[in-house]
Coordinates of C-alpha atoms in Angstrom, one line a residue:
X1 CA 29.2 -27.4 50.9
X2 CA 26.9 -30.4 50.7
X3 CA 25.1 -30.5 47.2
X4 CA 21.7 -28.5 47.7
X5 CA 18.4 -30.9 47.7
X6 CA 15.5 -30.0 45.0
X7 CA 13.2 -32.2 46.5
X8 CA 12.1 -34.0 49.5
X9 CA 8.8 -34.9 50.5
X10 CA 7.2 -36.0 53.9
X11 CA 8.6 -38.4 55.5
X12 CA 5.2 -39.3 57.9
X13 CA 1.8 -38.4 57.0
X14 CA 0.7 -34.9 58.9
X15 CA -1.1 -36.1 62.0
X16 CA -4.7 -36.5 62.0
X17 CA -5.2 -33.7 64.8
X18 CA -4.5 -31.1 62.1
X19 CA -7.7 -31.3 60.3
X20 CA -9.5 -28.8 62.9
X21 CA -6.6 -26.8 62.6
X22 CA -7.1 -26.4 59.1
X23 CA -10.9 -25.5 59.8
X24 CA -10.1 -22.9 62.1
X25 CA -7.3 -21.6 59.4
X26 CA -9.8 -21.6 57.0
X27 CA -12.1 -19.9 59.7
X28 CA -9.5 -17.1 60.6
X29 CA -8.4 -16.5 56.9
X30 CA -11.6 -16.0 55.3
X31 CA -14.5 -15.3 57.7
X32 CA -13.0 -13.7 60.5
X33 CA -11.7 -10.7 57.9
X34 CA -15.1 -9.9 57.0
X35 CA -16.6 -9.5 60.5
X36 CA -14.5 -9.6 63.5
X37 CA -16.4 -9.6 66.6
X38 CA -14.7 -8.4 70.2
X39 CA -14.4 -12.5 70.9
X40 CA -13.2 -13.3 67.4
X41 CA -10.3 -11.2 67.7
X42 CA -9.9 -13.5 71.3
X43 CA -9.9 -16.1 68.9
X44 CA -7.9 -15.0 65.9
X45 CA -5.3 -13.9 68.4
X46 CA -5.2 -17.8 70.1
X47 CA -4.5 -18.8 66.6
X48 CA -1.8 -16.3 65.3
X49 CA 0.2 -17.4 68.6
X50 CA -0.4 -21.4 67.7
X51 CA 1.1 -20.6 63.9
X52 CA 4.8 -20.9 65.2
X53 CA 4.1 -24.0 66.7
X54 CA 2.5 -25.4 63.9
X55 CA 5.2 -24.8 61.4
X56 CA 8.0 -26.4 63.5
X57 CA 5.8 -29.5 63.6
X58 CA 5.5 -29.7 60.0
X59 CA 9.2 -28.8 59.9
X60 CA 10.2 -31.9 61.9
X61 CA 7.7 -33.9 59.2
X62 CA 9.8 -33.3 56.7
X63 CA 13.1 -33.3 58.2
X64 CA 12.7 -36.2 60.5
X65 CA 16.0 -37.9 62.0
X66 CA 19.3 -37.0 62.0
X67 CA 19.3 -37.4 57.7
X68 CA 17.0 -34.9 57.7
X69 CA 18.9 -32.5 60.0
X70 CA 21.8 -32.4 57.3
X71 CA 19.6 -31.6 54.2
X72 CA 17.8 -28.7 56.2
X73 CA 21.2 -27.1 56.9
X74 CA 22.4 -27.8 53.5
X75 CA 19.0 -26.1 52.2
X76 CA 19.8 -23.2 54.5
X77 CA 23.4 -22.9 53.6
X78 CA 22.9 -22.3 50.3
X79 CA 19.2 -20.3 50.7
X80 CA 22.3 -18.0 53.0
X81 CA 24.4 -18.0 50.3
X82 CA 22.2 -17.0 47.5
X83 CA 20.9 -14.5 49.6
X84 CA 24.8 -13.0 50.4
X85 CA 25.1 -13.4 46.2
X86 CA 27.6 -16.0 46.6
X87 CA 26.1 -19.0 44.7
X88 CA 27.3 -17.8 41.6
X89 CA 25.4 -19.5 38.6
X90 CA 23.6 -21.3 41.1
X91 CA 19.4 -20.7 41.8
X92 CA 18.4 -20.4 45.5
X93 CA 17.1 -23.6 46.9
X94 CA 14.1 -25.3 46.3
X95 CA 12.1 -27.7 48.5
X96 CA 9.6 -29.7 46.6
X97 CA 6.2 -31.2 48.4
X98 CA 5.6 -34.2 46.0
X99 CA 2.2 -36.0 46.3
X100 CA -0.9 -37.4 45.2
X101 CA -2.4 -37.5 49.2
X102 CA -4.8 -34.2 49.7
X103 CA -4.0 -34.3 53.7
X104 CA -0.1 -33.5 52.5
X105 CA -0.7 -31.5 49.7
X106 CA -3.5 -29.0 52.2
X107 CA -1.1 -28.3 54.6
X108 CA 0.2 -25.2 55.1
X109 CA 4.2 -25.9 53.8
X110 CA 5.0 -22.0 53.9
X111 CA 4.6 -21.6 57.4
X112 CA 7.4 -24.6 58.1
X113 CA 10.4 -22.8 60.8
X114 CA 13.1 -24.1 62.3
X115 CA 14.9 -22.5 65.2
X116 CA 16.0 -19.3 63.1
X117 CA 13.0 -18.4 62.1
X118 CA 10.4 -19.3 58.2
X119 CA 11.9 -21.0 55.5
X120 CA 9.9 -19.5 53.3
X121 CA 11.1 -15.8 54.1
X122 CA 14.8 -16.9 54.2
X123 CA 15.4 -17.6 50.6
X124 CA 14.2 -21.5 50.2
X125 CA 11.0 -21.2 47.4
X126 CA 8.7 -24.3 48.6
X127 CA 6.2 -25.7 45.8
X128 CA 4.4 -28.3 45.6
X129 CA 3.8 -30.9 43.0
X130 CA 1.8 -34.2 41.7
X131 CA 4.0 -37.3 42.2
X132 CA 3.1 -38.6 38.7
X133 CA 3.5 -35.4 36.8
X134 CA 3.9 -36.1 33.2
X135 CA 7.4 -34.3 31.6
X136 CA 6.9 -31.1 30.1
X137 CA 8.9 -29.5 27.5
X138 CA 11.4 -27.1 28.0
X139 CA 10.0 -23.6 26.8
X140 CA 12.8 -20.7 25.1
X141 CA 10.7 -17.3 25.9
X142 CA 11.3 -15.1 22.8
X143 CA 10.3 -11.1 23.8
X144 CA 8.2 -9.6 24.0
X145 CA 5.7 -11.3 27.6
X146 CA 3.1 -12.0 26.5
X147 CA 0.2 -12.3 28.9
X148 CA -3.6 -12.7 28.3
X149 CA -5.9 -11.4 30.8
X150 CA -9.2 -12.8 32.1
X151 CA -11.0 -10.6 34.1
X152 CA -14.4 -12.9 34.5
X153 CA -17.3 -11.2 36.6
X154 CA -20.8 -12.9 36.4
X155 CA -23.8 -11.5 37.4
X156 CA -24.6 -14.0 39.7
X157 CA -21.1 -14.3 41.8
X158 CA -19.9 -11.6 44.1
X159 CA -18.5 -8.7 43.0
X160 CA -14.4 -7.7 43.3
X161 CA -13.4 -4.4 41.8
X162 CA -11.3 -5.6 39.1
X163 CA -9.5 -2.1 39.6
X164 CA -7.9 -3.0 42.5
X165 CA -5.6 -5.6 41.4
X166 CA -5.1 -5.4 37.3
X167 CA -3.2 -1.6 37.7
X168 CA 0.0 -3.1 39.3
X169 CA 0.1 -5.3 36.3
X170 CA 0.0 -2.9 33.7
X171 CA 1.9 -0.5 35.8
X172 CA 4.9 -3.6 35.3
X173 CA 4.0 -3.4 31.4
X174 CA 4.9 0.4 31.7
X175 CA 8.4 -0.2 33.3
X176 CA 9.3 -2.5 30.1
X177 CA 8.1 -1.0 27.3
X178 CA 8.2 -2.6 24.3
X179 CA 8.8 -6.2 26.5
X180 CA 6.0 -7.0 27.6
X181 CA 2.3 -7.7 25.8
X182 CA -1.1 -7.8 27.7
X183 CA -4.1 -9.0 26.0
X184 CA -7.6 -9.2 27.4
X185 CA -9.5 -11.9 26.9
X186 CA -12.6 -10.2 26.2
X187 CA -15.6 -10.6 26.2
X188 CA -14.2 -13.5 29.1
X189 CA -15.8 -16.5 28.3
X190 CA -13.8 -20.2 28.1
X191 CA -15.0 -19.9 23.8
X192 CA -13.3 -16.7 23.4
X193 CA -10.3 -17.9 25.7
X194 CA -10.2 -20.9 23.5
X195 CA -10.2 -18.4 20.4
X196 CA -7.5 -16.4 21.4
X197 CA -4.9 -19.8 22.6
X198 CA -5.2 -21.5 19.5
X199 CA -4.9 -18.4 17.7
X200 CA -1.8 -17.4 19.5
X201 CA -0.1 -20.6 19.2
X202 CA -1.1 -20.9 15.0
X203 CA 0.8 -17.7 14.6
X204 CA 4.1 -19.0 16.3
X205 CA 3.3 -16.5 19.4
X206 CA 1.4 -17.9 21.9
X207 CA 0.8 -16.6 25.5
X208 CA 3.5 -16.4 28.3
X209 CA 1.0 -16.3 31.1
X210 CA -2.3 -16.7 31.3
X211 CA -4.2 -14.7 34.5
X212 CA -7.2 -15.1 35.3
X213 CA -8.9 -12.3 37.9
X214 CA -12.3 -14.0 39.1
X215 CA -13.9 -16.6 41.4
X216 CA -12.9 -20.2 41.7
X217 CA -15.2 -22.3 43.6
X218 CA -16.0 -26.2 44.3
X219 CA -19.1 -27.8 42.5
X220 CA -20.9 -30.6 42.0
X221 CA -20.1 -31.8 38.1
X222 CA -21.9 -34.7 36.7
X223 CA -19.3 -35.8 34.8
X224 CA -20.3 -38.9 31.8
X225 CA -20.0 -42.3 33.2
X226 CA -18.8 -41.1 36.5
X227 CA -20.9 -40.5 39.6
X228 CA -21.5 -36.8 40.4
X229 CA -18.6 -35.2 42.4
X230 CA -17.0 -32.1 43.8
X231 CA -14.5 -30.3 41.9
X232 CA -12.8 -27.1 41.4
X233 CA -13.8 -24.5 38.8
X234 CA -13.0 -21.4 37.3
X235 CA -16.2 -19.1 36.3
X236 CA -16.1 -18.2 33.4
X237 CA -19.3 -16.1 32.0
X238 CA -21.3 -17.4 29.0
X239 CA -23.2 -15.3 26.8
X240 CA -25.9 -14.0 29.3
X241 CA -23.0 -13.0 31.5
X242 CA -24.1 -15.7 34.3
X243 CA -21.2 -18.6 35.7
X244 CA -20.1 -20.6 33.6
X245 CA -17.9 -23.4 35.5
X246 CA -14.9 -25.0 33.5
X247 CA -12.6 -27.6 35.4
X248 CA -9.2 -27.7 35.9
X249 CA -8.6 -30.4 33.7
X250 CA -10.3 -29.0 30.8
X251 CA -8.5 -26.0 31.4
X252 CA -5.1 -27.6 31.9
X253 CA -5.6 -29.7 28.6
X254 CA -6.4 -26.5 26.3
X255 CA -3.4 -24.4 27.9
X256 CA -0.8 -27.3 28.0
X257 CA -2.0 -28.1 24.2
X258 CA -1.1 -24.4 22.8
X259 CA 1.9 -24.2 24.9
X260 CA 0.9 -22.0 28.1
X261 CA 3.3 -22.8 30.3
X262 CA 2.6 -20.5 33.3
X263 CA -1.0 -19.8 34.7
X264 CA -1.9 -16.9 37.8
X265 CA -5.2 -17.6 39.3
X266 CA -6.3 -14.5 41.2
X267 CA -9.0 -16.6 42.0
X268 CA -11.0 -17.1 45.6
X269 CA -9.5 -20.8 46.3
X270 CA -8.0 -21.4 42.8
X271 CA -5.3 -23.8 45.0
X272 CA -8.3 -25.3 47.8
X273 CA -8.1 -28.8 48.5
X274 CA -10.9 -30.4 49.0
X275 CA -11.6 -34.5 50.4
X276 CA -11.9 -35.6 46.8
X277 CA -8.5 -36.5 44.9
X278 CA -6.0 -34.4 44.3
X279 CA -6.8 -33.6 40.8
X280 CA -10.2 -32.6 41.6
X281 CA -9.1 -29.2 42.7
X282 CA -8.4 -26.6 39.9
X283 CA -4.1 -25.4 40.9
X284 CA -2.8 -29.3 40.9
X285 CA -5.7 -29.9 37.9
X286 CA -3.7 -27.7 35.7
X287 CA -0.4 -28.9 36.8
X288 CA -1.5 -32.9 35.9
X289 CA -2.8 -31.6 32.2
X290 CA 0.8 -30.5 31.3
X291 CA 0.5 -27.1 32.6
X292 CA 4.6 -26.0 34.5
X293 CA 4.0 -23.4 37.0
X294 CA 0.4 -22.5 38.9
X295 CA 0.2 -19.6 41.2
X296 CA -2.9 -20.0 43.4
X297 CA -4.5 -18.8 46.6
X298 CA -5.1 -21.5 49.0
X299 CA -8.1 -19.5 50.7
X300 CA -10.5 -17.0 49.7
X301 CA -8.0 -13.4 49.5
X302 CA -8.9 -9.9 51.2
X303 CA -8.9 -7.7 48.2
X304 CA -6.0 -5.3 49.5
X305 CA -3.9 -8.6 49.9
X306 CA -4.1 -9.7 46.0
X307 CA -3.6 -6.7 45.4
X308 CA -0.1 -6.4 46.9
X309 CA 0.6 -10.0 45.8
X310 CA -0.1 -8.9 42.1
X311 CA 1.9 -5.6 42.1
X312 CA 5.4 -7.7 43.5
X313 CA 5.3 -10.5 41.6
X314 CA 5.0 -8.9 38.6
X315 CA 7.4 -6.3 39.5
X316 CA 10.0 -9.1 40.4
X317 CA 9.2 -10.8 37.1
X318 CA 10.3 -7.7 35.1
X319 CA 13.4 -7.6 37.0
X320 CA 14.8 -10.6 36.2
X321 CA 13.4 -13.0 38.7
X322 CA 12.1 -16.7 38.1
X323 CA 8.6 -17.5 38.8
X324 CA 9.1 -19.1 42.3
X325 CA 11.5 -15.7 43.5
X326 CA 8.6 -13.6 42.3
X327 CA 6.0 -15.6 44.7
X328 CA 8.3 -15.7 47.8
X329 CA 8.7 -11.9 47.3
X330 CA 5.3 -11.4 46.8
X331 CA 4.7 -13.3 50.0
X332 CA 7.3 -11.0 51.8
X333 CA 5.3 -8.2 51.0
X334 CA 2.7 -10.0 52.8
X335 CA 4.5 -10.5 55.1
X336 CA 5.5 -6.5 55.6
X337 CA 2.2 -5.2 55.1
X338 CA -0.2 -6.7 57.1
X339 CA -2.8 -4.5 57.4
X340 CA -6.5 -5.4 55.6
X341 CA -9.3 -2.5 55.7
X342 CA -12.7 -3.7 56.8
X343 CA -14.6 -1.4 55.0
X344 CA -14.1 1.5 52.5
X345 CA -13.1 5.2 53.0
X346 CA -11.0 7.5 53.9
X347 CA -11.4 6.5 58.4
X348 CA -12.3 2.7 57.7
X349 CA -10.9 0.5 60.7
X350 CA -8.1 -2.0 59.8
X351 CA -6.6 -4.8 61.4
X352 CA -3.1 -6.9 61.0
X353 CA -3.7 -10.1 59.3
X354 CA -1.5 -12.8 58.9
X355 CA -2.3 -14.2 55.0
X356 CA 1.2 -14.0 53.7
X357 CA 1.3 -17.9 53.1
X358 CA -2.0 -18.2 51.1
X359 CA -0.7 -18.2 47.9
X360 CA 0.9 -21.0 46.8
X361 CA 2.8 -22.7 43.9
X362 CA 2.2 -25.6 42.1
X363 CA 5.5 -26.6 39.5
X364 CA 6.6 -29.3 38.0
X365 CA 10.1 -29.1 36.4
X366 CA 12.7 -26.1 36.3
X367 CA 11.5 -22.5 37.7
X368 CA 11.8 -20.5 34.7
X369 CA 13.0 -17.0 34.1
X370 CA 10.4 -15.4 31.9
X371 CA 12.7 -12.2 31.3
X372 CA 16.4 -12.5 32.0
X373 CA 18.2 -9.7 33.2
X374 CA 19.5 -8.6 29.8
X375 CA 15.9 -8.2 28.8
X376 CA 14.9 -6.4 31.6
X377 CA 17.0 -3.6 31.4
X378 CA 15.1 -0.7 30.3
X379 CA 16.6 0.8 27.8
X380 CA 14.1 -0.2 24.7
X381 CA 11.7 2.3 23.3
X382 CA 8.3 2.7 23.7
X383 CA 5.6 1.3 21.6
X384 CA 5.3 3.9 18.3
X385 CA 2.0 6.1 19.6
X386 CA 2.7 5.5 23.2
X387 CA 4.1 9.0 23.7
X388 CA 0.4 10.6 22.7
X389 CA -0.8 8.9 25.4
X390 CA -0.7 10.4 28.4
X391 CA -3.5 9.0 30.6
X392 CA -2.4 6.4 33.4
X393 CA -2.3 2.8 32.7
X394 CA -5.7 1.8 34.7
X395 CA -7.3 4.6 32.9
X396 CA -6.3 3.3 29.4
X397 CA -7.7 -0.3 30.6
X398 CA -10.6 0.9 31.5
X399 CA -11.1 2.0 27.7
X400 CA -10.1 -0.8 26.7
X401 CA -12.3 -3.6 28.3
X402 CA -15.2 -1.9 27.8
X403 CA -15.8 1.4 28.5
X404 CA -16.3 2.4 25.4
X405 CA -14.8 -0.4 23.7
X406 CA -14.8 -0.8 19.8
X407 CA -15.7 -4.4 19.8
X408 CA -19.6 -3.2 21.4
X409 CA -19.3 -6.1 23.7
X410 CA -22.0 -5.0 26.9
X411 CA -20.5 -4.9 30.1
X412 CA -22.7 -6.5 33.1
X413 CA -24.1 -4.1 35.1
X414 CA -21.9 -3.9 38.3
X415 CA -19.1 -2.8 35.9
X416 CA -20.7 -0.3 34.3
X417 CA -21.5 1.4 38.2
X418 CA -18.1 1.1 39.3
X419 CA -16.6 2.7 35.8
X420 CA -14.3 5.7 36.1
X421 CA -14.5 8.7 34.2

């Protein structure tokens, strides 16, 4: 069998027509979820349809000619083996979207199909990357995870329920006891965070994973000597519990500095692109300061959808699985479970929506294996005092943020009316 590629990158630039597609992606992913009129769903429907067709023309992009022809069936011969278990040592295949041009890098790579149906969802793991990225070390992961949590809600940026999407995570700490840390970064502002790396790394046992739950968002930033410009954030809160926006970059440099070497941004548009430079936006920020593997969502998420996202990825991490696996499963569960509520309760209307391909990954270098399967098995006992403790995982977060917390930290008000008893 041919050798399998790693990487390959477009061979033409994505043609110019695609930038209203994009717009009515961006449309159908995040405002047509919230209120879908009788003709949006007209719409919405026109578009679901057109999806196919889209991803075979960014298909024959990549794989142009008859050249290209032989590397996609090499990357699907072994994407079929690996899948069949017969590649031995071997990972499944990657393909590798290298580039500094924002039109490449926005395109929607996961929904690329050839006659037999997505890539994606048929064992090849596509990322995409900064042409220039520097070299980054190889990291050895000693047990147990560790993984610092940022769960960042200002008073003056909409409200998620952080409840929704943090219980699969600590449900996955609960399948591995004794493997796998969680810390939260609280109370979740860029000073503590900054407290709590440095920290981490001066005791020879810094963080894993960093995830931050919260909102990402483009801003104006008058950056010295530069003329004002757009670019990603993260908010952070500051001490009056109001946004506080910190870039990519100065993100990226902290984290790549104390050794981070994987970051999760549950964060609306933590991987959007927008017409400024690549580096502008916070996912391919991160990757450029040194950062190795960034999990982002490309659009602003329905709540149920990160939630499902969370719950696989992390479950595939704690079975063995590198980071790349863990997102294409997490996308395949997507993929199964298509169906978004529009409102809350017990009759709220639903509808199918197709946002399995919004999150995305940014990696430079190998996909590592956080746990390997030796460490995964579950055969280690649990933390001394865990077996007092019989309330469920969410429940014991809960305490722990805040609700009653021993560091007296105040919790902004919309937590404090969503608490559980």
């Amino acid at each position: 069998m041919p050798r399998k590629p790693d990487l390959t990158t477009p061979s033409t630039s994505p043609r110019r027509s695609t930038k209203k597609q994009l717009e009515e992606l961006r449309w159908y992913l995040e405002e047509y979820i919230r209120f879908p009129g009788a003709g949006d769903r007209v719409r919405a429907g026109k578009l679901e349809r057109n999806l196919d067709q889209w991803g075979r023309r960014l298909f024959e992009t990549i794989f142009a000619g008859d050249e290209g022809r032989r590397i996609a069936d090499s990357l699907m011969e072994g994407a079929q083996a690996a899948r069949n278990g017969d590649a031995g040592d071997k990972k499944a295949p990657m393909l590798t979207i290298a580039s500094t041009e924002v039109a490449i890098l926005a395109q929607p790579w996961e929904l690329m199909r050839d006659q037999d149906g997505l890539l994606a969802l048929r064992g090849v793991t596509i990322r995409r990357q900064l042409r220039e990225t520097k070299t980054l070390p190889r990291y050895h992961f000693r047990l147990p995870l560790r993984i610092l949590l940022i769960v960042a809600r200002p008073d003056n940026a909409g409200f998620i329920d952080p409840r929704n999407s943090i219980p699969p995570i600590l449900d996955a700490v609960e399948s591995l006891p004794g493997k796998i840390q969680v810390d939260f970064c609280e109370p979740p502002t860029f000073e503590e965070l900054q407290n709590r790396i440095r920290a981490a790394k001066r005791e020879g046992r810094p963080y894993h994973i960093i995830h931050f739950d919260g909102h990402g968002s483009m801003m104006e930033i008058d950056v010295p000597n530069q003329p004002v410009t757009e670019m990603g954030v993260l908010c952070f809160e500051n001490d009056a519990n109001k946004i506080d926006p910190v870039r990519g970059l100065i993100l990226g440099k902290l984290l790549s500095e104390n050794h981070v070497p994987v970051v999760i941004l549950e964060a609306c548009r933590g991987a959007y692109l927008s017409d400024q430079p690549a580096y502008a936006s916070v996912a391919p920020a991160l990757l450029q300061s040194g950062v190795g593997s960034v999990v982002a969502f490309s659009h602003t998420v329905h709540v149920e959808a990160a939630r499902i996202l969370v719950a696989r990825f992390y479950a595939e991490l704690v079975k063995g699985a590198s980071v790349g696996r863990a997102v294409d499963e997490a996308r395949a569960a997507l993929r199964d479970r298509p169906q978004r509520w529009l409102s809350r309760g017990p009759d709220a209307e639903t509808l199918d929506h197709l946002d399995w391909f919004i999150p995305q990954l940014y990696q430079a270098g190998d996909d590592p294996v956080l746990l390997n399967q030796l460490a995964a098995r579950n055969d280690a006992a649990p933390p001394r005092g865990a077996e007092n403790d019989k309330k469920p995982a969410w429940k014991r977060w809960v305490r722990a943020i805040g609700w009653g917390t021993p560091t007296g930290h105040t919790l902004p008000p919309k937590y404090r009316e969503t608490r559980s008893p």
